Amino acid sequence: MKLAVVGGGSTYTPELIDGFARLRDTLPIEELVLIDPAADRLELVGGLARRIFAKQGHPGLITTTADVDAGVVGADAVLLQLRVGGQAARNQDETWPLECGCVGQETTGAGGLAKALRTVPVVLDIAERVRRANPDAWIIDFTNPVGIVTRALLQAGHKAVGLCNVAIGFQRRFAKLLDVAPAEVYLDHVGLNHLSWERGVRLGGPDGADLLPRLLAEHGDALAADLRLPRELLDRLGVVPSYYLRYFYAHDEVVRELGTKPSRAAEVAEMEKRLLEMYGDPALDEKPELLSKRGGAFYSEAAVDLAASLLRGGGSPVQVVNTYNNGTLPFLADDAVIEVQARVGTEGAVPLAVPELDPLYAGLIAQVTAYEDLALEAALHGGRDRVFKALLSHPLIGQFEYAEALTDKLIAHNREHLAWV
């Protein structure tokens, strides 16, 4: 089995490598290709990746290349984890929206749109190269914004599934609180990428007793603190929202906070410098502890599980993924991309049935899906008016004055990445 990772020079790649090494019985990789245009980073990450495999006794071959066409030849699956513009572009996404009193974040709001506009054309170009090299290869997208990028891939006819680590993070958290194995925990997870709620926590599968009320009663304070949301909100809703919902439920508070400290991108950039220095140490043969602060917890486990199911039916039969709605949420179009539990196998992902949603959640999902429709149109076809309409439609913006100003700022900060400007 051959896998390719586009964005393989990421400082987070050793987490993925560690998962491949530990879970090699689930996903037996014979060859792994790390693809990245940043040659200096790629060689540092590739060297550490080989040492991790060697230490854990993994027999797989790890190679590196800057050539996408050469790297994806013969690949059974291609994982996308790229960041167009790097941390510098992310830093802009997180700062200029604040000038208009709006959340600055890399996956939602104005910053999220900027990232989508930069990313979708690049991802579609890579996907076409994969299709030419091997039309049967699966594309697993971890590149944000996952919902919009996955929809772009699916609409273009690619064999693609989107992946996020939010659900597996909650699964691991709840399993620890319940003192059970993570595989025993089934989440009633519903929503869109970075806009989701846990409506139930069950043991053994979708028919198990719901333990979420117990978790909220016994651990509500800790869960609320992790999410940085009021305990009262969790109690009144009776659900556990994704931490990305804080941008919606506490927007103004978040904006005030972001204006008083360095951006997350600045923090990560400094962290990446230290990580790359560590990766250059020939004695290092395991992922360093600092990497746990980089973000993306449990990504490797989720990626292995999904790839194993898609390639050989060997992973968990049901997983939380991003895929076409196809009637699962009746208030959305079939070609909307949702994030829910799905049955995953070699034929792809099929969402499981979802109980009727309260209007409180359905309304926000519908509005953000409408934004994603407009965002994808802007990413595919460009144009100031399309960007403006997408921004105006977003519930974190929604005002003419803000949308006008943010449109100009977005274009000004992303000229080098937008072919139509």
Short mmCIF file of C-alpha atoms in Angstrom, two decimals:
data_model
loop_
_atom_site.label_atom_id
_atom_site.label_comp_id
_atom_site.label_asym_id
_atom_site.label_seq_id
_atom_site.Cartn_x
_atom_site.Cartn_y
_atom_site.Cartn_z
CA MET A 1 0.00 0.00 0.00
CA LYS A 2 1.28 3.43 -0.94
CA LEU A 3 0.17 6.72 0.64
CA ALA A 4 1.13 10.26 -0.25
CA VAL A 5 0.88 13.31 1.99
CA VAL A 6 0.64 16.69 0.28
CA GLY A 7 1.91 19.21 2.78
CA GLY A 8 4.29 16.59 4.12
CA GLY A 9 6.75 19.27 5.23
CA SER A 10 4.35 20.47 7.90
CA THR A 11 5.75 20.50 11.42
CA TYR A 12 2.70 18.44 12.37
CA THR A 13 3.62 15.55 10.07
CA PRO A 14 5.57 13.64 12.78
CA GLU A 15 2.26 13.20 14.64
CA LEU A 16 0.86 11.53 11.53
CA ILE A 17 4.00 9.42 11.14
CA ASP A 18 3.79 8.28 14.76
CA GLY A 19 0.21 7.15 14.14
CA PHE A 20 1.19 5.26 10.99
CA ALA A 21 3.95 3.53 12.92
CA ARG A 22 1.86 2.58 15.96
CA LEU A 23 -1.17 1.47 13.96
CA ARG A 24 0.63 -0.40 11.19
CA ASP A 25 -1.51 -3.51 11.66
CA THR A 26 -4.59 -1.44 10.87
CA LEU A 27 -2.97 0.33 7.93
CA PRO A 28 0.05 -1.59 6.55
CA ILE A 29 1.96 1.02 4.55
CA GLU A 30 4.72 -0.15 2.25
CA GLU A 31 5.62 3.27 0.91
CA LEU A 32 4.89 6.77 2.20
CA VAL A 33 5.69 9.85 0.12
CA LEU A 34 5.90 13.27 1.74
CA ILE A 35 5.27 16.01 -0.82
CA ASP A 36 6.05 19.67 -0.17
CA PRO A 37 7.58 22.58 -2.13
CA ALA A 38 9.54 23.76 0.94
CA ALA A 39 12.65 21.63 0.46
CA ASP A 40 14.41 22.68 3.67
CA ARG A 41 11.45 21.82 5.90
CA LEU A 42 10.70 18.67 3.95
CA GLU A 43 14.13 17.17 4.51
CA LEU A 44 14.04 17.90 8.25
CA VAL A 45 10.57 16.37 8.61
CA GLY A 46 11.44 13.47 6.31
CA GLY A 47 14.55 12.64 8.31
CA LEU A 48 12.63 12.54 11.58
CA ALA A 49 9.86 10.50 9.93
CA ARG A 50 12.36 7.84 8.88
CA ARG A 51 13.86 7.72 12.38
CA ILE A 52 10.39 7.30 13.93
CA PHE A 53 9.63 4.41 11.60
CA ALA A 54 13.00 2.82 12.34
CA LYS A 55 12.64 3.14 16.11
CA GLN A 56 9.19 1.56 16.07
CA GLY A 57 10.26 -1.19 13.69
CA HIS A 58 8.09 -0.12 10.77
CA PRO A 59 9.45 -1.60 7.52
CA GLY A 60 7.83 1.00 5.25
CA LEU A 61 9.86 3.20 2.90
CA ILE A 62 9.57 6.98 3.38
CA THR A 63 10.54 9.22 0.48
CA THR A 64 10.27 12.98 -0.06
CA THR A 65 9.68 15.10 -3.15
CA ALA A 66 8.57 18.57 -4.22
CA ASP A 67 6.98 17.09 -7.36
CA VAL A 68 3.28 16.38 -6.88
CA ASP A 69 2.98 14.48 -10.16
CA ALA A 70 5.83 12.12 -9.30
CA GLY A 71 4.81 11.74 -5.66
CA VAL A 72 1.24 10.62 -6.25
CA VAL A 73 2.02 8.01 -8.91
CA GLY A 74 0.72 4.66 -7.68
CA ALA A 75 -0.69 6.10 -4.47
CA ASP A 76 -3.74 4.32 -3.10
CA ALA A 77 -4.68 7.38 -1.05
CA VAL A 78 -3.52 10.99 -0.93
CA LEU A 79 -3.83 13.01 2.27
CA LEU A 80 -4.12 16.77 1.88
CA GLN A 81 -2.84 18.89 4.77
CA LEU A 82 -1.52 21.96 2.99
CA ARG A 83 -1.60 25.60 4.01
CA VAL A 84 -1.46 28.01 1.08
CA GLY A 85 0.52 31.06 2.13
CA GLY A 86 1.82 29.42 5.30
CA GLN A 87 1.59 30.94 8.76
CA ALA A 88 2.12 34.42 7.30
CA ALA A 89 -1.20 34.23 5.45
CA ARG A 90 -2.84 32.73 8.52
CA ASN A 91 -1.59 35.63 10.60
CA GLN A 92 -3.31 38.03 8.22
CA ASP A 93 -6.55 36.00 8.35
CA GLU A 94 -6.51 36.32 12.12
CA THR A 95 -5.79 40.05 12.30
CA TRP A 96 -7.37 42.22 9.59
CA PRO A 97 -10.99 41.16 10.37
CA LEU A 98 -10.48 42.55 13.88
CA GLU A 99 -10.13 46.00 12.35
CA CYS A 100 -13.85 45.79 11.55
CA GLY A 101 -14.83 44.36 14.92
CA CYS A 102 -15.23 40.84 13.52
CA VAL A 103 -13.63 37.59 14.64
CA GLY A 104 -10.24 36.94 13.10
CA GLN A 105 -9.95 33.18 12.66
CA GLU A 106 -8.46 30.98 9.98
CA THR A 107 -11.45 28.73 9.26
CA THR A 108 -14.56 30.80 9.89
CA GLY A 109 -15.75 34.33 9.22
CA ALA A 110 -13.77 36.61 6.90
CA GLY A 111 -10.45 34.87 7.60
CA GLY A 112 -11.99 31.52 6.79
CA LEU A 113 -13.25 32.87 3.47
CA ALA A 114 -9.80 34.20 2.63
CA LYS A 115 -8.33 30.78 3.29
CA ALA A 116 -10.99 29.11 1.14
CA LEU A 117 -10.27 31.47 -1.77
CA ARG A 118 -6.55 30.71 -1.58
CA THR A 119 -6.96 27.00 -1.05
CA VAL A 120 -9.72 25.66 -3.29
CA PRO A 121 -7.98 26.33 -6.65
CA VAL A 122 -4.73 24.79 -5.39
CA VAL A 123 -6.46 21.70 -4.02
CA LEU A 124 -8.44 21.17 -7.22
CA ASP A 125 -5.24 21.36 -9.25
CA ILE A 126 -3.61 18.77 -7.03
CA ALA A 127 -6.69 16.55 -7.22
CA GLU A 128 -6.62 16.65 -11.02
CA ARG A 129 -2.99 15.54 -10.91
CA VAL A 130 -3.96 12.67 -8.62
CA ARG A 131 -6.79 11.67 -10.97
CA ARG A 132 -4.45 11.62 -13.96
CA ALA A 133 -1.90 9.53 -12.09
CA ASN A 134 -4.37 7.13 -10.47
CA PRO A 135 -8.11 7.67 -10.94
CA ASP A 136 -8.93 5.09 -8.27
CA ALA A 137 -7.01 6.83 -5.50
CA TRP A 138 -8.90 8.22 -2.52
CA ILE A 139 -8.34 11.80 -1.44
CA ILE A 140 -8.59 12.43 2.31
CA ASP A 141 -8.88 16.13 2.99
CA PHE A 142 -7.67 17.57 6.30
CA THR A 143 -7.05 20.96 4.71
CA ASN A 144 -9.21 23.76 6.13
CA PRO A 145 -11.85 24.91 5.64
CA VAL A 146 -12.62 21.20 5.34
CA GLY A 147 -16.32 21.51 4.48
CA ILE A 148 -15.80 23.92 1.58
CA VAL A 149 -12.70 22.14 0.27
CA THR A 150 -14.37 18.72 0.44
CA ARG A 151 -17.41 20.04 -1.41
CA ALA A 152 -15.16 21.46 -4.13
CA LEU A 153 -13.51 18.06 -4.51
CA LEU A 154 -16.80 16.14 -4.61
CA GLN A 155 -18.40 18.54 -7.08
CA ALA A 156 -15.42 18.03 -9.37
CA GLY A 157 -16.03 14.28 -9.28
CA HIS A 158 -13.11 13.24 -7.09
CA LYS A 159 -13.17 10.29 -4.69
CA ALA A 160 -12.88 12.41 -1.56
CA VAL A 161 -13.80 12.39 2.11
CA GLY A 162 -13.20 15.25 4.54
CA LEU A 163 -11.69 14.68 7.96
CA CYS A 164 -11.55 16.77 11.14
CA ASN A 165 -10.19 15.95 14.59
CA VAL A 166 -12.98 17.64 16.61
CA ALA A 167 -15.15 14.53 16.95
CA ILE A 168 -12.31 12.16 17.84
CA GLY A 169 -11.13 14.70 20.40
CA PHE A 170 -14.53 14.64 22.09
CA GLN A 171 -14.64 10.85 21.87
CA ARG A 172 -11.30 10.57 23.68
CA ARG A 173 -12.35 13.17 26.27
CA PHE A 174 -15.63 11.43 27.06
CA ALA A 175 -13.99 8.00 27.14
CA LYS A 176 -11.54 9.22 29.75
CA LEU A 177 -14.34 10.69 31.86
CA LEU A 178 -16.32 7.44 31.61
CA ASP A 179 -13.22 5.26 32.11
CA VAL A 180 -13.89 3.19 29.00
CA ALA A 181 -12.01 2.48 25.80
CA PRO A 182 -12.50 5.18 23.14
CA ALA A 183 -13.87 2.64 20.66
CA GLU A 184 -16.81 2.04 23.01
CA VAL A 185 -17.96 5.69 22.78
CA TYR A 186 -20.43 6.62 20.05
CA LEU A 187 -21.20 10.30 19.53
CA ASP A 188 -24.46 11.76 18.29
CA HIS A 189 -22.36 14.25 16.33
CA VAL A 190 -24.14 16.57 13.92
CA GLY A 191 -23.49 19.75 11.99
CA LEU A 192 -20.94 21.12 9.58
CA ASN A 193 -17.18 21.18 9.80
CA HIS A 194 -16.27 23.51 12.70
CA LEU A 195 -19.97 24.02 13.41
CA SER A 196 -21.08 20.91 15.25
CA TRP A 197 -22.71 19.66 18.43
CA GLU A 198 -22.56 16.45 20.46
CA ARG A 199 -26.23 15.69 21.17
CA GLY A 200 -25.60 12.33 22.79
CA VAL A 201 -22.80 10.13 24.12
CA ARG A 202 -23.56 6.42 23.94
CA LEU A 203 -21.70 3.25 24.77
CA GLY A 204 -21.46 0.51 22.18
CA GLY A 205 -23.21 2.23 19.30
CA PRO A 206 -26.15 4.39 18.26
CA ASP A 207 -28.63 2.28 20.24
CA GLY A 208 -26.78 2.55 23.57
CA ALA A 209 -28.09 4.53 26.52
CA ASP A 210 -27.33 8.25 26.32
CA LEU A 211 -24.79 9.20 28.99
CA LEU A 212 -24.52 12.86 28.04
CA PRO A 213 -26.88 14.04 30.81
CA ARG A 214 -24.68 12.26 33.33
CA LEU A 215 -21.52 13.74 31.84
CA LEU A 216 -22.97 17.24 31.98
CA ALA A 217 -24.14 16.77 35.57
CA GLU A 218 -20.84 15.35 36.82
CA HIS A 219 -18.31 17.13 34.61
CA GLY A 220 -20.13 20.17 33.28
CA ASP A 221 -17.75 22.66 34.88
CA ALA A 222 -14.69 21.03 33.34
CA LEU A 223 -16.30 20.69 29.92
CA ALA A 224 -17.44 24.32 29.97
CA ALA A 225 -13.96 25.45 30.99
CA ASP A 226 -12.41 23.51 28.11
CA LEU A 227 -14.82 25.18 25.68
CA ARG A 228 -14.50 28.56 27.39
CA LEU A 229 -18.28 28.82 27.49
CA PRO A 230 -20.59 29.26 30.50
CA ARG A 231 -21.66 26.09 32.29
CA GLU A 232 -25.19 27.49 32.22
CA LEU A 233 -25.20 27.41 28.42
CA LEU A 234 -24.32 23.71 28.30
CA ASP A 235 -26.97 22.91 30.90
CA ARG A 236 -29.68 24.88 29.13
CA LEU A 237 -28.89 23.40 25.71
CA GLY A 238 -28.25 19.88 26.97
CA VAL A 239 -25.54 19.44 24.33
CA VAL A 240 -21.78 19.93 24.06
CA PRO A 241 -20.95 22.36 21.24
CA SER A 242 -17.69 22.32 19.34
CA TYR A 243 -15.25 24.88 20.66
CA TYR A 244 -15.68 26.69 17.33
CA LEU A 245 -19.21 27.59 18.44
CA ARG A 246 -17.64 30.04 20.88
CA TYR A 247 -17.08 32.35 17.91
CA PHE A 248 -20.87 32.43 17.50
CA TYR A 249 -22.08 32.19 21.11
CA ALA A 250 -19.53 34.67 22.53
CA HIS A 251 -18.50 36.66 19.45
CA ASP A 252 -17.91 40.06 21.03
CA GLU A 253 -16.04 38.59 23.98
CA VAL A 254 -13.75 36.70 21.60
CA VAL A 255 -13.08 39.82 19.52
CA ARG A 256 -12.07 41.73 22.66
CA GLU A 257 -9.74 38.92 23.69
CA LEU A 258 -8.11 38.61 20.28
CA GLY A 259 -7.36 42.31 20.27
CA THR A 260 -5.24 42.05 23.42
CA LYS A 261 -2.77 39.29 22.51
CA PRO A 262 -0.62 37.95 19.66
CA SER A 263 -2.42 35.93 16.99
CA ARG A 264 -2.47 32.17 17.19
CA ALA A 265 -0.53 32.17 13.93
CA ALA A 266 2.27 34.13 15.58
CA GLU A 267 2.37 31.65 18.44
CA VAL A 268 2.43 28.69 16.06
CA ALA A 269 5.14 30.27 13.88
CA GLU A 270 7.40 30.61 16.91
CA MET A 271 6.59 27.05 17.92
CA GLU A 272 7.40 25.81 14.42
CA LYS A 273 10.86 27.39 14.57
CA ARG A 274 11.63 25.45 17.72
CA LEU A 275 10.16 22.25 16.32
CA LEU A 276 12.23 22.44 13.14
CA GLU A 277 15.35 22.94 15.24
CA MET A 278 14.43 19.79 17.15
CA TYR A 279 13.71 17.86 13.95
CA GLY A 280 17.23 18.63 12.76
CA ASP A 281 18.71 16.71 15.70
CA PRO A 282 19.77 13.29 14.31
CA ALA A 283 19.29 11.78 17.79
CA LEU A 284 15.57 12.63 17.88
CA ASP A 285 13.54 9.58 16.91
CA GLU A 286 10.10 10.32 18.37
CA LYS A 287 7.61 13.16 18.20
CA PRO A 288 8.61 15.81 20.76
CA GLU A 289 6.29 16.84 23.58
CA LEU A 290 6.13 20.38 22.18
CA LEU A 291 4.21 19.02 19.20
CA SER A 292 1.18 18.37 21.42
CA LYS A 293 0.74 22.14 21.71
CA ARG A 294 0.70 22.58 17.94
CA GLY A 295 -2.97 21.54 17.56
CA GLY A 296 -4.68 18.72 15.68
CA ALA A 297 -4.80 16.22 18.55
CA PHE A 298 -5.64 12.62 17.51
CA TYR A 299 -5.47 13.52 13.82
CA SER A 300 -3.21 10.54 13.14
CA GLU A 301 -5.62 8.04 14.70
CA ALA A 302 -8.54 9.49 12.74
CA ALA A 303 -6.55 9.49 9.50
CA VAL A 304 -5.41 5.88 9.92
CA ASP A 305 -8.95 4.73 10.73
CA LEU A 306 -10.43 6.49 7.71
CA ALA A 307 -7.73 5.38 5.28
CA ALA A 308 -7.97 1.78 6.49
CA SER A 309 -11.73 1.76 5.92
CA LEU A 310 -11.56 3.35 2.48
CA LEU A 311 -8.70 1.19 1.22
CA ARG A 312 -9.34 -2.21 2.74
CA GLY A 313 -12.47 -2.06 4.89
CA GLY A 314 -10.23 -2.52 7.92
CA GLY A 315 -11.07 0.54 10.00
CA SER A 316 -14.06 1.34 12.17
CA PRO A 317 -17.25 0.75 10.18
CA VAL A 318 -18.78 4.01 11.45
CA GLN A 319 -16.80 7.27 11.66
CA VAL A 320 -17.48 11.01 11.79
CA VAL A 321 -16.54 12.43 8.39
CA ASN A 322 -17.40 15.23 5.99
CA THR A 323 -19.38 14.07 2.96
CA TYR A 324 -22.43 14.82 0.84
CA ASN A 325 -25.67 15.35 2.74
CA ASN A 326 -27.81 13.26 0.36
CA GLY A 327 -31.01 13.85 2.30
CA THR A 328 -29.57 13.28 5.78
CA LEU A 329 -30.50 16.78 6.90
CA PRO A 330 -33.73 17.42 4.95
CA PHE A 331 -33.46 21.21 5.15
CA LEU A 332 -30.19 21.17 3.14
CA ALA A 333 -29.53 20.37 -0.50
CA ASP A 334 -28.23 16.90 -1.27
CA ASP A 335 -24.86 18.29 -2.39
CA ALA A 336 -24.24 20.22 0.83
CA VAL A 337 -21.33 18.76 2.80
CA ILE A 338 -22.15 17.85 6.38
CA GLU A 339 -20.19 16.40 9.30
CA VAL A 340 -21.95 13.40 10.84
CA GLN A 341 -21.49 9.75 11.67
CA ALA A 342 -21.23 7.75 8.45
CA ARG A 343 -20.77 4.16 7.42
CA VAL A 344 -17.36 4.05 5.77
CA GLY A 345 -16.00 1.34 3.48
CA THR A 346 -14.22 0.84 0.19
CA GLU A 347 -17.15 2.42 -1.66
CA GLY A 348 -16.94 5.62 0.39
CA ALA A 349 -18.96 7.23 3.17
CA VAL A 350 -22.74 7.03 3.61
CA PRO A 351 -24.21 9.23 6.39
CA LEU A 352 -26.31 7.56 9.05
CA ALA A 353 -29.80 8.84 9.77
CA VAL A 354 -29.94 11.87 12.08
CA PRO A 355 -32.92 12.57 14.38
CA GLU A 356 -34.76 15.81 13.65
CA LEU A 357 -32.78 18.88 14.64
CA ASP A 358 -34.02 21.65 16.88
CA PRO A 359 -34.42 24.94 14.91
CA LEU A 360 -31.72 26.44 17.13
CA TYR A 361 -29.17 24.22 15.39
CA ALA A 362 -30.87 23.68 12.04
CA GLY A 363 -31.17 27.42 11.47
CA LEU A 364 -27.49 28.11 12.04
CA ILE A 365 -26.47 25.10 9.95
CA ALA A 366 -28.67 26.30 7.09
CA GLN A 367 -27.28 29.83 7.23
CA VAL A 368 -23.64 28.74 7.32
CA THR A 369 -24.30 26.26 4.51
CA ALA A 370 -25.68 29.14 2.43
CA TYR A 371 -22.47 31.05 3.17
CA GLU A 372 -20.42 28.01 2.11
CA ASP A 373 -22.37 27.89 -1.18
CA LEU A 374 -21.42 31.49 -1.88
CA ALA A 375 -17.86 31.02 -0.63
CA LEU A 376 -17.30 28.12 -3.02
CA GLU A 377 -18.68 30.17 -5.91
CA ALA A 378 -16.22 32.93 -5.05
CA ALA A 379 -13.35 30.45 -4.78
CA LEU A 380 -14.17 28.84 -8.13
CA HIS A 381 -15.03 31.92 -10.17
CA GLY A 382 -13.56 34.92 -8.33
CA GLY A 383 -14.88 38.46 -8.45
CA ARG A 384 -15.31 41.17 -5.86
CA ASP A 385 -19.11 40.87 -5.88
CA ARG A 386 -19.00 37.16 -5.08
CA VAL A 387 -16.62 37.79 -2.20
CA PHE A 388 -18.89 40.56 -0.88
CA LYS A 389 -22.01 38.36 -1.03
CA ALA A 390 -20.27 35.53 0.79
CA LEU A 391 -19.15 37.89 3.55
CA LEU A 392 -22.57 39.52 3.84
CA SER A 393 -24.21 36.12 4.22
CA HIS A 394 -21.96 34.96 7.06
CA PRO A 395 -23.69 35.16 10.48
CA LEU A 396 -20.49 36.51 12.06
CA ILE A 397 -20.56 39.49 9.68
CA GLY A 398 -24.00 40.12 8.17
CA GLN A 399 -23.84 43.92 7.89
CA PHE A 400 -23.33 45.89 4.68
CA GLU A 401 -20.71 48.23 6.12
CA TYR A 402 -18.61 45.39 7.51
CA ALA A 403 -18.94 43.25 4.38
CA GLU A 404 -17.84 46.15 2.16
CA ALA A 405 -14.78 46.94 4.26
CA LEU A 406 -13.83 43.30 4.74
CA THR A 407 -14.08 42.62 1.01
CA ASP A 408 -11.49 45.29 0.29
CA LYS A 409 -9.23 44.10 3.10
CA LEU A 410 -9.47 40.45 2.01
CA ILE A 411 -8.52 41.27 -1.56
CA ALA A 412 -5.70 43.60 -0.51
CA HIS A 413 -4.13 40.99 1.76
CA ASN A 414 -4.46 38.10 -0.71
CA ARG A 415 -3.59 39.57 -4.10
CA GLU A 416 -0.67 37.25 -4.70
CA HIS A 417 -2.90 34.19 -4.19
CA LEU A 418 -5.97 35.27 -6.19
CA ALA A 419 -5.49 34.84 -9.94
CA TRP A 420 -8.55 36.92 -10.77
CA VAL A 421 -7.41 40.08 -8.93
#
